[in-house]
Amino acid sequence: MITPIRDGAEPPGEVSVEALGRDAEGLDHDQPPSVSWLPLAGLAVGLWSLVPPYAGPAINTRFKVEIADHVVPGVVVLALSVAALLAARQRRRPTLMLTLGLVVFLAGFWMTATHVPLLDEGARGDAGLAAVVHHSAPGLAVALLGLYWAAIFWHETAPEPDQPESPEDEIDGDNEPEHC
């Protein structure tokens, strides 16, 4: 039997995307974007940040400085990325993920800030361009990843805006404050 469909009504047996909480493109805007790649990217840039002291063009610096500038922040990023992967397996914890992203950003900021003198040496011609880029690029990548990571989870941890309790509260003709 064919059932007539009224204007605006859905055919029987079909569910509209609006009823599922999705828009016309089928996107669910209540769900955060997939961020499962962030810890994996953290592992990649963490490993990348460990490479400059051991491979590539050499620069005139002490090995202890390279440990502080590359190895320590790189190990921190690797540890934070592993922690994020473990936290994601249990259930999403936006506050923890925000904190991890901020610390990744701080590690990248540290790496970038400690390479400012190297950038100056490169500008003066005392260090080769290849060495400057090789030693400075991982810090910038870590900082940008941490900034993006924190921004994603900052949005998720933000409190919901206050909603009026009922339509009458919104259209209350009495604009004077109530006194106790």
Short mmCIF file of N, CA, C and O in Angstrom, two decimals, residues 64-128:
data_model
loop_
_atom_site.label_atom_id
_atom_site.label_comp_id
_atom_site.label_asym_id
_atom_site.label_seq_id
_atom_site.Cartn_x
_atom_site.Cartn_y
_atom_site.Cartn_z
N LYS A 64 76.26 18.31 25.55
CA LYS A 64 75.32 18.52 26.65
C LYS A 64 74.21 19.50 26.23
O LYS A 64 73.06 19.36 26.63
N VAL A 65 74.58 20.48 25.44
CA VAL A 65 73.60 21.46 24.96
C VAL A 65 72.61 20.78 24.02
O VAL A 65 71.40 21.03 24.08
N GLU A 66 73.12 19.89 23.17
CA GLU A 66 72.24 19.16 22.25
C GLU A 66 71.26 18.27 23.03
O GLU A 66 70.10 18.12 22.63
N ILE A 67 71.73 17.69 24.11
CA ILE A 67 70.84 16.87 24.95
C ILE A 67 69.71 17.73 25.49
O ILE A 67 68.53 17.36 25.44
N ALA A 68 70.04 18.91 26.01
CA ALA A 68 69.02 19.80 26.58
C ALA A 68 68.10 20.38 25.51
O ALA A 68 66.92 20.60 25.76
N ASP A 69 68.64 20.63 24.32
CA ASP A 69 67.86 21.27 23.27
C ASP A 69 67.01 20.31 22.45
O ASP A 69 66.00 20.72 21.88
N HIS A 70 67.43 19.05 22.34
CA HIS A 70 66.73 18.11 21.47
C HIS A 70 66.23 16.85 22.20
O HIS A 70 65.07 16.48 22.07
N VAL A 71 67.13 16.21 22.94
CA VAL A 71 66.80 14.90 23.49
C VAL A 71 65.76 15.00 24.61
O VAL A 71 64.76 14.27 24.59
N VAL A 72 65.97 15.87 25.56
CA VAL A 72 65.02 15.97 26.68
C VAL A 72 63.63 16.37 26.18
O VAL A 72 62.64 15.67 26.49
N PRO A 73 63.47 17.45 25.39
CA PRO A 73 62.12 17.76 24.91
C PRO A 73 61.55 16.67 24.01
O PRO A 73 60.35 16.40 24.03
N GLY A 74 62.41 16.02 23.21
CA GLY A 74 61.93 14.94 22.34
C GLY A 74 61.39 13.77 23.14
O GLY A 74 60.33 13.20 22.82
N VAL A 75 62.08 13.39 24.21
CA VAL A 75 61.62 12.30 25.07
C VAL A 75 60.33 12.70 25.78
O VAL A 75 59.41 11.89 25.94
N VAL A 76 60.23 13.96 26.18
CA VAL A 76 59.00 14.45 26.82
C VAL A 76 57.83 14.33 25.84
O VAL A 76 56.75 13.85 26.20
N VAL A 77 58.02 14.75 24.60
CA VAL A 77 56.95 14.67 23.60
C VAL A 77 56.56 13.21 23.34
O VAL A 77 55.38 12.88 23.24
N LEU A 78 57.55 12.33 23.26
CA LEU A 78 57.25 10.90 23.07
C LEU A 78 56.44 10.36 24.25
O LEU A 78 55.45 9.64 24.05
N ALA A 79 56.85 10.68 25.47
CA ALA A 79 56.13 10.20 26.66
C ALA A 79 54.70 10.74 26.70
O ALA A 79 53.75 10.01 27.02
N LEU A 80 54.53 12.02 26.38
CA LEU A 80 53.19 12.61 26.38
C LEU A 80 52.31 12.00 25.29
O LEU A 80 51.12 11.78 25.51
N SER A 81 52.89 11.69 24.16
CA SER A 81 52.12 11.07 23.07
C SER A 81 51.68 9.67 23.45
O SER A 81 50.55 9.27 23.17
N VAL A 82 52.56 8.91 24.09
CA VAL A 82 52.18 7.57 24.57
C VAL A 82 51.08 7.69 25.62
O VAL A 82 50.11 6.93 25.61
N ALA A 83 51.21 8.65 26.53
CA ALA A 83 50.17 8.86 27.55
C ALA A 83 48.84 9.22 26.88
O ALA A 83 47.78 8.75 27.33
N ALA A 84 48.88 10.02 25.84
CA ALA A 84 47.64 10.39 25.14
C ALA A 84 47.02 9.18 24.45
O ALA A 84 45.80 9.02 24.45
N LEU A 85 47.86 8.33 23.88
CA LEU A 85 47.33 7.10 23.25
C LEU A 85 46.67 6.20 24.28
O LEU A 85 45.61 5.63 24.03
N LEU A 86 47.30 6.07 25.46
CA LEU A 86 46.71 5.24 26.52
C LEU A 86 45.43 5.85 27.06
O LEU A 86 44.47 5.14 27.33
N ALA A 87 45.40 7.17 27.22
CA ALA A 87 44.20 7.84 27.72
C ALA A 87 43.06 7.72 26.72
O ALA A 87 41.90 7.57 27.11
N ALA A 88 43.38 7.77 25.44
CA ALA A 88 42.34 7.67 24.41
C ALA A 88 41.74 6.27 24.35
O ALA A 88 40.58 6.11 23.98
N ARG A 89 42.51 5.27 24.73
CA ARG A 89 41.98 3.89 24.72
C ARG A 89 40.92 3.70 25.80
O ARG A 89 39.97 2.97 25.60
N GLN A 90 41.11 4.34 26.94
CA GLN A 90 40.15 4.18 28.04
C GLN A 90 38.87 4.94 27.73
O GLN A 90 37.81 4.39 27.65
N ARG A 91 38.98 6.22 27.64
CA ARG A 91 37.88 7.09 27.23
C ARG A 91 38.44 8.49 27.10
O ARG A 91 39.49 8.80 27.63
N ARG A 92 37.72 9.31 26.39
CA ARG A 92 38.20 10.66 26.15
C ARG A 92 38.20 11.47 27.44
O ARG A 92 37.20 11.51 28.14
N ARG A 93 39.31 12.12 27.69
CA ARG A 93 39.43 13.01 28.85
C ARG A 93 39.93 14.35 28.33
O ARG A 93 41.14 14.56 28.23
N PRO A 94 39.04 15.26 27.98
CA PRO A 94 39.46 16.52 27.35
C PRO A 94 40.44 17.33 28.19
O PRO A 94 41.37 17.92 27.65
N THR A 95 40.26 17.37 29.50
CA THR A 95 41.15 18.17 30.33
C THR A 95 42.56 17.59 30.32
O THR A 95 43.54 18.33 30.22
N LEU A 96 42.67 16.28 30.40
CA LEU A 96 43.98 15.64 30.34
C LEU A 96 44.62 15.87 28.97
O LEU A 96 45.80 16.22 28.87
N MET A 97 43.83 15.72 27.91
CA MET A 97 44.36 15.92 26.57
C MET A 97 44.78 17.38 26.35
O MET A 97 45.78 17.65 25.68
N LEU A 98 44.04 18.32 26.91
CA LEU A 98 44.42 19.73 26.83
C LEU A 98 45.77 19.95 27.52
O LEU A 98 46.66 20.60 26.98
N THR A 99 45.92 19.38 28.70
CA THR A 99 47.17 19.51 29.45
C THR A 99 48.34 18.91 28.67
O THR A 99 49.41 19.52 28.57
N LEU A 100 48.13 17.74 28.10
CA LEU A 100 49.18 17.11 27.30
C LEU A 100 49.56 17.99 26.11
O LEU A 100 50.74 18.16 25.80
N GLY A 101 48.57 18.56 25.44
CA GLY A 101 48.84 19.44 24.31
C GLY A 101 49.61 20.68 24.71
O GLY A 101 50.51 21.13 24.00
N LEU A 102 49.27 21.25 25.87
CA LEU A 102 49.99 22.44 26.34
C LEU A 102 51.44 22.11 26.67
O LEU A 102 52.35 22.91 26.38
N VAL A 103 51.69 20.95 27.26
CA VAL A 103 53.07 20.57 27.59
C VAL A 103 53.86 20.27 26.31
O VAL A 103 55.04 20.59 26.21
N VAL A 104 53.20 19.66 25.31
CA VAL A 104 53.86 19.47 24.01
C VAL A 104 54.23 20.83 23.43
O VAL A 104 55.34 21.02 22.92
N PHE A 105 53.32 21.80 23.51
CA PHE A 105 53.64 23.14 23.03
C PHE A 105 54.84 23.73 23.77
O PHE A 105 55.72 24.32 23.16
N LEU A 106 54.86 23.56 25.10
CA LEU A 106 55.99 24.09 25.87
C LEU A 106 57.31 23.44 25.46
O LEU A 106 58.35 24.11 25.39
N ALA A 107 57.28 22.14 25.19
CA ALA A 107 58.50 21.46 24.73
C ALA A 107 58.95 22.05 23.38
O ALA A 107 60.15 22.29 23.18
N GLY A 108 58.01 22.27 22.49
CA GLY A 108 58.35 22.88 21.21
C GLY A 108 58.83 24.31 21.35
O GLY A 108 59.76 24.74 20.65
N PHE A 109 58.22 25.05 22.26
CA PHE A 109 58.66 26.42 22.51
C PHE A 109 60.09 26.42 23.04
O PHE A 109 60.91 27.24 22.62
N TRP A 110 60.39 25.51 23.96
CA TRP A 110 61.75 25.39 24.49
C TRP A 110 62.74 25.10 23.36
O TRP A 110 63.78 25.74 23.25
N MET A 111 62.40 24.14 22.52
CA MET A 111 63.30 23.78 21.43
C MET A 111 63.50 24.96 20.47
O MET A 111 64.61 25.19 20.00
N THR A 112 62.44 25.67 20.19
CA THR A 112 62.53 26.81 19.27
C THR A 112 63.33 27.96 19.91
O THR A 112 64.20 28.55 19.26
N ALA A 113 63.05 28.26 21.16
CA ALA A 113 63.73 29.37 21.84
C ALA A 113 65.22 29.11 21.99
O ALA A 113 66.03 30.04 21.87
N THR A 114 65.60 27.86 22.24
CA THR A 114 67.02 27.57 22.42
C THR A 114 67.79 27.61 21.10
O THR A 114 69.02 27.59 21.11
N HIS A 115 67.08 27.68 19.98
CA HIS A 115 67.75 27.74 18.69
C HIS A 115 67.81 29.16 18.11
O HIS A 115 68.29 29.35 16.99
N VAL A 116 67.35 30.14 18.85
CA VAL A 116 67.44 31.54 18.38
C VAL A 116 68.89 31.94 18.14
O VAL A 116 69.20 32.55 17.11
N PRO A 117 69.85 31.59 19.04
CA PRO A 117 71.24 31.94 18.74
C PRO A 117 71.75 31.26 17.46
O PRO A 117 72.55 31.86 16.72
N LEU A 118 71.29 30.05 17.19
CA LEU A 118 71.70 29.38 15.96
C LEU A 118 71.15 30.12 14.74
O LEU A 118 71.83 30.24 13.72
N LEU A 119 69.92 30.61 14.84
CA LEU A 119 69.36 31.40 13.74
C LEU A 119 70.19 32.66 13.50
O LEU A 119 70.41 33.06 12.36
N ASP A 120 70.65 33.27 14.60
CA ASP A 120 71.51 34.46 14.48
C ASP A 120 72.83 34.10 13.80
O ASP A 120 73.32 34.85 12.95
N GLU A 121 73.41 32.94 14.19
CA GLU A 121 74.65 32.50 13.54
C GLU A 121 74.42 32.26 12.05
O GLU A 121 75.29 32.59 11.23
N GLY A 122 73.30 31.69 11.70
CA GLY A 122 72.98 31.46 10.29
C GLY A 122 72.82 32.76 9.53
O GLY A 122 73.25 32.88 8.38
N ALA A 123 72.21 33.77 10.17
CA ALA A 123 72.02 35.07 9.52
C ALA A 123 73.36 35.76 9.29
O ALA A 123 73.53 36.47 8.28
N ARG A 124 74.31 35.57 10.20
CA ARG A 124 75.64 36.18 10.05
C ARG A 124 76.54 35.38 9.11
O ARG A 124 77.61 35.84 8.73
N GLY A 125 76.13 34.16 8.77
CA GLY A 125 76.95 33.32 7.90
C GLY A 125 77.91 32.42 8.65
O GLY A 125 78.75 31.76 8.04
N ASP A 126 77.81 32.39 9.99
CA ASP A 126 78.70 31.55 10.80
C ASP A 126 78.26 30.09 10.81
O ASP A 126 79.05 29.22 11.17
N ALA A 127 77.02 29.82 10.47
CA ALA A 127 76.50 28.45 10.39
C ALA A 127 75.81 28.30 9.04
O ALA A 127 75.19 29.24 8.53
N GLY A 128 75.92 27.12 8.48
CA GLY A 128 75.32 26.86 7.17
C GLY A 128 73.80 26.79 7.26
O GLY A 128 73.23 26.42 8.29
#
